[in-house]
């Protein structure tokens, strides 16, 4: 999936005193009790999209103004995680809007450290009510996944209003409060989903074009000889080519050591097997940290890595080359590292581990040699 600007992480804020009525599953935040219900019905969706894009491109929240969002630096990345998780789980657009409206009401899209009773995180989910451990709930991806899993179990949720569907999941003491956030949630979903040019059902795996043909002067294998490759595994028979640049070899070895670790949107890849989910890898941080072990500094995001080093033809790839897909050649959404033998290592997307795939499954838009 598309990499976030550097520095995005899970934010823990000081405790809120969240009073109020009993909840069966997840409690509403203090916002539910004190908010003035003012539906943001006249939002300019295009203007919201422009502001959202600025944040995702690394702009300061001081320069971004979206009605209803007072802390865009924190709120927009959290909204993006919710949408991305929904996309990865094949949740329809309406479900993503319900999730965003719910998180707006429960936490104002902040990863809160406390709440009514033992409520935590973006959706104010409660460990005591079976939502997971406190540590799990503080992981925005996990919290989003849990919300969607509960929503999808609601019979007829797609025919319900946003308020009705959210209430079926949350059991809030303020069930009418979700409605006020529907316009903003709709605008956010539209703006964020637009950053995924191939969004749709299982787009990460199915919306794949045939990659450029190869020639005898460069890449001669498309990886198909290895057959199906189990996620997180090294294909039987693969060895790093003998003539691989020593620096690329170091980067490849380190990246392969992370096989099987779970993807984390915005993760730093500094501790992929640690307890903190933000230490895990996304596609661009895997590239950055792998090459850091070889003494080569790369920038943080897919958008900037596509300008690193020098351009090379997809027909003449060498082990260690970065290859880019999804989006456009100028602004790709995904990056992986070529391993030779027609194979690529990548951190693919939410809910998937670092894995090796065949280059035949990539629509290569650009390739860069960073050595």
XYZ file of C-alpha atoms in Angstrom:
371
model
C 0.000 0.000 0.000
C 0.972 3.581 -0.296
C 3.556 4.839 2.232
C 2.765 7.637 4.626
C 4.918 10.673 5.280
C 7.688 10.012 7.776
C 6.840 10.406 11.383
C 3.264 9.149 11.337
C 2.721 6.872 14.289
C 0.362 5.835 16.994
C -0.286 8.825 19.244
C -1.220 8.409 22.876
C -2.905 11.421 24.430
C -3.457 12.319 28.042
C -6.506 10.700 29.641
C -9.954 12.168 29.070
C -12.609 11.957 31.735
C -15.286 10.207 29.798
C -18.453 9.954 31.825
C -21.800 8.665 30.872
C -24.121 5.815 30.293
C -23.319 2.129 30.240
C -22.207 0.578 26.963
C -22.542 -3.077 26.001
C -19.510 -3.242 23.722
C -17.655 0.038 23.188
C -18.231 3.273 25.050
C -18.722 6.680 23.512
C -16.180 9.380 24.161
C -16.734 12.563 26.109
C -17.417 14.162 22.749
C -20.700 12.297 22.572
C -21.930 13.947 25.727
C -20.810 17.489 25.156
C -21.007 17.917 21.392
C -23.434 20.304 19.779
C -25.020 18.384 16.949
C -24.183 20.470 13.908
C -24.308 18.426 10.754
C -21.565 19.457 8.338
C -23.845 19.077 5.359
C -22.344 21.781 3.146
C -18.797 20.473 3.047
C -16.909 21.096 -0.177
C -15.643 17.601 -0.911
C -13.051 18.814 -3.419
C -11.685 21.289 -0.881
C -11.494 18.528 1.733
C -9.634 16.341 -0.763
C -7.086 19.108 -1.386
C -6.465 19.557 2.325
C -6.247 15.802 2.952
C -3.702 15.452 0.161
C -1.550 18.172 1.706
C -1.354 16.269 4.995
C -0.621 12.956 3.287
C 2.157 14.670 1.352
C 3.744 15.865 4.569
C 2.349 19.357 5.054
C 1.971 20.736 8.551
C -1.480 20.715 10.080
C -1.008 24.435 10.727
C -1.502 24.986 7.015
C -4.513 22.690 6.698
C -8.072 23.685 7.506
C -10.955 21.213 7.449
C -14.172 21.983 9.290
C -14.616 19.437 12.045
C -10.923 18.471 12.292
C -8.938 20.424 14.840
C -5.825 18.198 14.830
C -5.413 17.191 11.172
C -1.807 16.028 11.617
C -3.139 13.252 13.820
C -6.675 12.805 12.580
C -6.095 12.435 8.834
C -3.494 9.632 9.110
C -5.876 7.803 11.446
C -8.697 8.303 8.952
C -6.434 6.967 6.211
C -5.689 3.863 8.268
C -9.420 3.240 8.728
C -10.106 3.575 5.002
C -7.082 1.484 4.005
C -8.064 -1.268 6.410
C -11.589 -1.250 5.004
C -10.240 -1.523 1.472
C -7.955 -4.396 2.416
C -10.909 -6.255 3.941
C -13.137 -5.573 0.908
C -15.527 -3.489 2.998
C -17.803 -1.396 0.753
C -17.610 2.386 0.706
C -20.599 2.725 3.032
C -18.896 0.584 5.653
C -15.822 2.801 5.529
C -18.013 5.873 6.006
C -19.730 4.252 8.997
C -16.333 3.465 10.522
C -15.081 7.028 10.016
C -18.245 8.568 11.459
C -18.000 6.246 14.449
C -14.370 7.110 15.123
C -15.150 10.817 14.749
C -17.827 10.551 17.420
C -15.986 8.212 19.779
C -12.519 9.770 19.719
C -12.495 12.610 17.171
C -10.170 10.299 15.186
C -7.568 10.264 17.964
C -5.936 7.169 19.412
C -7.014 7.934 22.976
C -5.251 6.369 25.937
C -8.349 6.159 28.103
C -12.084 6.666 28.164
C -15.269 5.718 29.969
C -14.375 2.738 32.177
C -11.688 0.831 30.201
C -12.470 2.257 26.755
C -9.464 2.901 24.519
C -8.336 3.943 21.072
C -9.991 5.255 17.935
C -13.296 3.481 18.506
C -13.207 3.486 22.332
C -13.260 -0.309 22.415
C -13.149 -2.072 25.776
C -10.803 -4.938 26.694
C -13.342 -6.088 29.288
C -15.949 -6.524 26.538
C -13.819 -8.788 24.387
C -12.380 -6.315 21.899
C -8.794 -7.392 22.599
C -5.984 -6.399 24.904
C -5.232 -2.753 25.610
C -2.107 -3.034 23.478
C -4.055 -4.495 20.573
C -6.760 -1.850 20.756
C -4.081 0.860 20.654
C -3.035 -0.478 17.232
C -5.192 1.561 14.781
C -5.125 -1.236 12.217
C -6.270 -3.839 14.739
C -8.969 -1.541 16.119
C -10.237 -0.824 12.601
C -10.254 -4.512 11.713
C -12.269 -5.314 14.836
C -14.828 -2.620 14.070
C -15.298 -3.892 10.520
C -15.547 -7.516 11.629
C -18.337 -6.598 14.051
C -20.068 -4.410 11.454
C -20.055 -7.138 8.809
C -21.784 -9.481 11.220
C -24.750 -7.106 11.535
C -27.610 -8.451 9.440
C -28.710 -5.884 6.854
C -26.213 -3.210 7.861
C -25.965 -1.881 4.300
C -29.666 -0.985 4.362
C -29.336 0.862 7.684
C -28.538 4.521 8.241
C -25.036 5.375 9.415
C -26.398 5.955 12.911
C -28.284 2.667 13.015
C -25.327 0.609 11.800
C -22.835 2.320 14.101
C -25.152 1.809 17.059
C -25.467 -1.914 16.312
C -21.706 -2.190 16.744
C -21.048 0.342 19.495
C -24.158 0.170 21.711
C -23.601 3.823 22.597
C -25.509 5.761 25.212
C -25.735 8.552 22.604
C -26.883 6.715 19.473
C -28.047 9.810 17.569
C -24.631 11.457 17.789
C -23.099 9.528 14.907
C -25.342 11.218 12.328
C -23.632 14.593 12.670
C -20.385 13.177 11.295
C -21.748 11.502 8.171
C -21.004 14.401 5.758
C -17.407 14.756 6.969
C -16.922 10.982 6.993
C -18.231 10.827 3.430
C -15.862 13.585 2.303
C -12.892 11.979 4.031
C -13.614 8.562 2.558
C -13.902 9.997 -0.933
C -10.721 12.043 -0.584
C -8.637 9.237 0.912
C -9.949 6.493 -1.367
C -8.959 8.673 -4.331
C -5.312 8.241 -3.303
C -5.695 4.556 -4.172
C -6.134 4.637 -7.968
C -6.923 0.914 -8.188
C -9.287 0.646 -5.230
C -12.016 -1.888 -5.539
C -12.576 -5.502 -4.563
C -9.219 -7.149 -3.811
C -7.421 -4.627 -6.002
C -4.029 -5.286 -4.448
C -4.004 -8.784 -5.974
C -6.425 -8.719 -8.915
C -6.022 -5.361 -10.657
C -2.658 -6.344 -12.071
C -1.512 -5.735 -15.586
C 1.011 -7.832 -17.465
C 4.502 -6.428 -16.788
C 6.821 -5.361 -19.579
C 8.267 -8.220 -21.612
C 11.801 -9.287 -20.791
C 14.782 -9.798 -23.063
C 18.059 -11.691 -23.075
C 19.969 -8.536 -22.181
C 18.356 -8.183 -18.773
C 15.760 -9.895 -16.627
C 15.224 -13.358 -18.148
C 12.863 -14.906 -15.604
C 9.397 -13.819 -14.559
C 9.449 -15.941 -11.410
C 6.829 -18.380 -12.637
C 9.278 -21.293 -12.440
C 9.002 -21.211 -8.643
C 5.259 -21.860 -8.751
C 2.988 -20.664 -5.913
C 5.067 -19.059 -3.154
C 3.741 -19.396 0.423
C 3.503 -15.995 2.098
C 6.502 -15.332 4.308
C 8.562 -18.133 2.756
C 11.687 -18.249 0.603
C 10.931 -20.104 -2.635
C 12.606 -23.499 -2.768
C 15.738 -23.313 -4.863
C 16.205 -19.536 -4.705
C 19.678 -18.186 -3.988
C 20.905 -14.606 -4.213
C 22.758 -14.415 -7.552
C 26.527 -14.696 -7.162
C 27.313 -11.487 -9.021
C 25.018 -9.350 -6.825
C 26.596 -6.107 -5.580
C 27.734 -6.711 -1.956
C 25.699 -3.750 -0.726
C 22.574 -5.019 -2.455
C 23.261 -8.464 -0.989
C 23.272 -7.001 2.524
C 20.004 -5.190 1.851
C 18.404 -8.324 0.424
C 19.537 -10.524 3.320
C 18.148 -8.078 5.893
C 14.860 -7.708 4.030
C 14.505 -11.491 3.816
C 15.040 -11.738 7.559
C 11.774 -9.820 7.957
C 9.729 -12.360 5.966
C 6.504 -13.216 7.735
C 6.331 -10.050 9.833
C 3.040 -8.219 9.459
C 2.613 -5.039 7.431
C 1.950 -1.829 9.350
C 0.786 1.300 7.562
C 3.251 4.046 8.481
C 5.443 1.599 10.420
C 9.128 2.484 10.769
C 10.452 -1.068 10.174
C 12.926 -0.494 13.005
C 11.680 -3.453 15.065
C 9.488 -5.649 12.849
C 9.269 -8.477 15.384
C 8.753 -6.298 18.438
C 5.559 -5.684 20.384
C 4.989 -2.136 19.137
C 3.032 -2.345 15.863
C 4.586 0.898 14.652
C 7.960 -0.831 14.595
C 6.726 -3.056 11.780
C 7.316 -2.386 8.084
C 5.328 -0.794 5.323
C 6.566 -1.036 1.750
C 8.877 1.976 1.725
C 10.228 1.629 5.270
C 11.258 -1.968 4.436
C 13.322 -0.587 1.556
C 14.725 2.215 3.690
C 15.813 0.020 6.593
C 17.170 -2.771 4.378
C 19.469 -0.362 2.594
C 20.369 1.362 5.854
C 21.961 -1.937 6.907
C 24.092 -1.687 3.777
C 25.162 1.864 4.635
C 22.928 3.527 2.051
C 20.463 6.219 3.052
C 17.067 6.300 1.391
C 14.238 8.723 1.966
C 11.109 7.499 3.737
C 8.222 7.368 1.280
C 7.402 5.662 -1.999
C 6.809 9.103 -3.510
C 10.399 10.163 -2.834
C 12.137 6.809 -3.308
C 11.006 6.804 -6.930
C 13.497 9.667 -7.408
C 16.411 7.954 -5.634
C 19.501 6.767 -7.521
C 19.088 6.387 -11.268
C 16.347 5.061 -13.484
C 16.790 1.606 -15.018
C 14.752 -0.334 -17.521
C 12.402 -2.997 -16.127
C 13.985 -5.210 -18.790
C 17.433 -4.881 -17.230
C 16.852 -5.293 -13.503
C 19.610 -6.307 -11.138
C 19.230 -7.695 -7.584
C 18.627 -4.806 -5.188
C 16.843 -2.562 -7.682
C 13.681 -0.889 -6.412
C 10.582 -1.452 -8.519
C 7.412 0.617 -8.314
C 3.776 -0.146 -9.088
C 0.207 1.120 -8.596
C -0.663 4.732 -9.365
C 1.585 6.374 -11.967
C 5.278 6.304 -12.817
C 5.656 9.802 -11.382
C 3.615 9.056 -8.276
C 3.580 5.300 -7.593
C 1.774 3.834 -4.597
C 3.933 0.770 -3.905
C 7.585 -0.297 -3.897
C 9.435 -3.589 -3.681
C 13.002 -4.874 -4.080
C 14.071 -7.086 -6.954
C 15.855 -10.237 -5.762
C 16.934 -11.693 -9.091
C 15.521 -14.886 -10.625
C 12.272 -13.027 -11.349
C 11.405 -12.514 -7.664
C 10.509 -9.434 -5.613
C 10.336 -8.913 -1.844
C 7.686 -6.557 -0.552
C 5.606 -5.448 2.433
C 2.326 -5.680 0.510
C -0.596 -4.241 2.445
C -2.622 -4.289 5.651
C -3.198 -7.782 7.066
C -0.492 -9.319 4.874
C 3.092 -10.227 5.869
C 6.381 -9.310 4.248
C 6.611 -11.775 1.376
C 8.317 -12.761 -1.870
C 6.294 -12.654 -5.083
C 6.957 -13.287 -8.761
C 7.623 -10.225 -10.889
C 5.013 -11.500 -13.343
C 2.457 -10.360 -10.765
C 3.739 -6.783 -10.861
C 2.761 -4.002 -13.235
C 6.135 -2.263 -13.096
C 5.786 1.492 -13.584
C 9.370 2.467 -12.764
C 12.626 1.003 -11.514
C 15.520 2.663 -9.702
C 19.069 1.552 -8.905
C 20.183 3.161 -5.660
C 23.768 1.837 -5.544
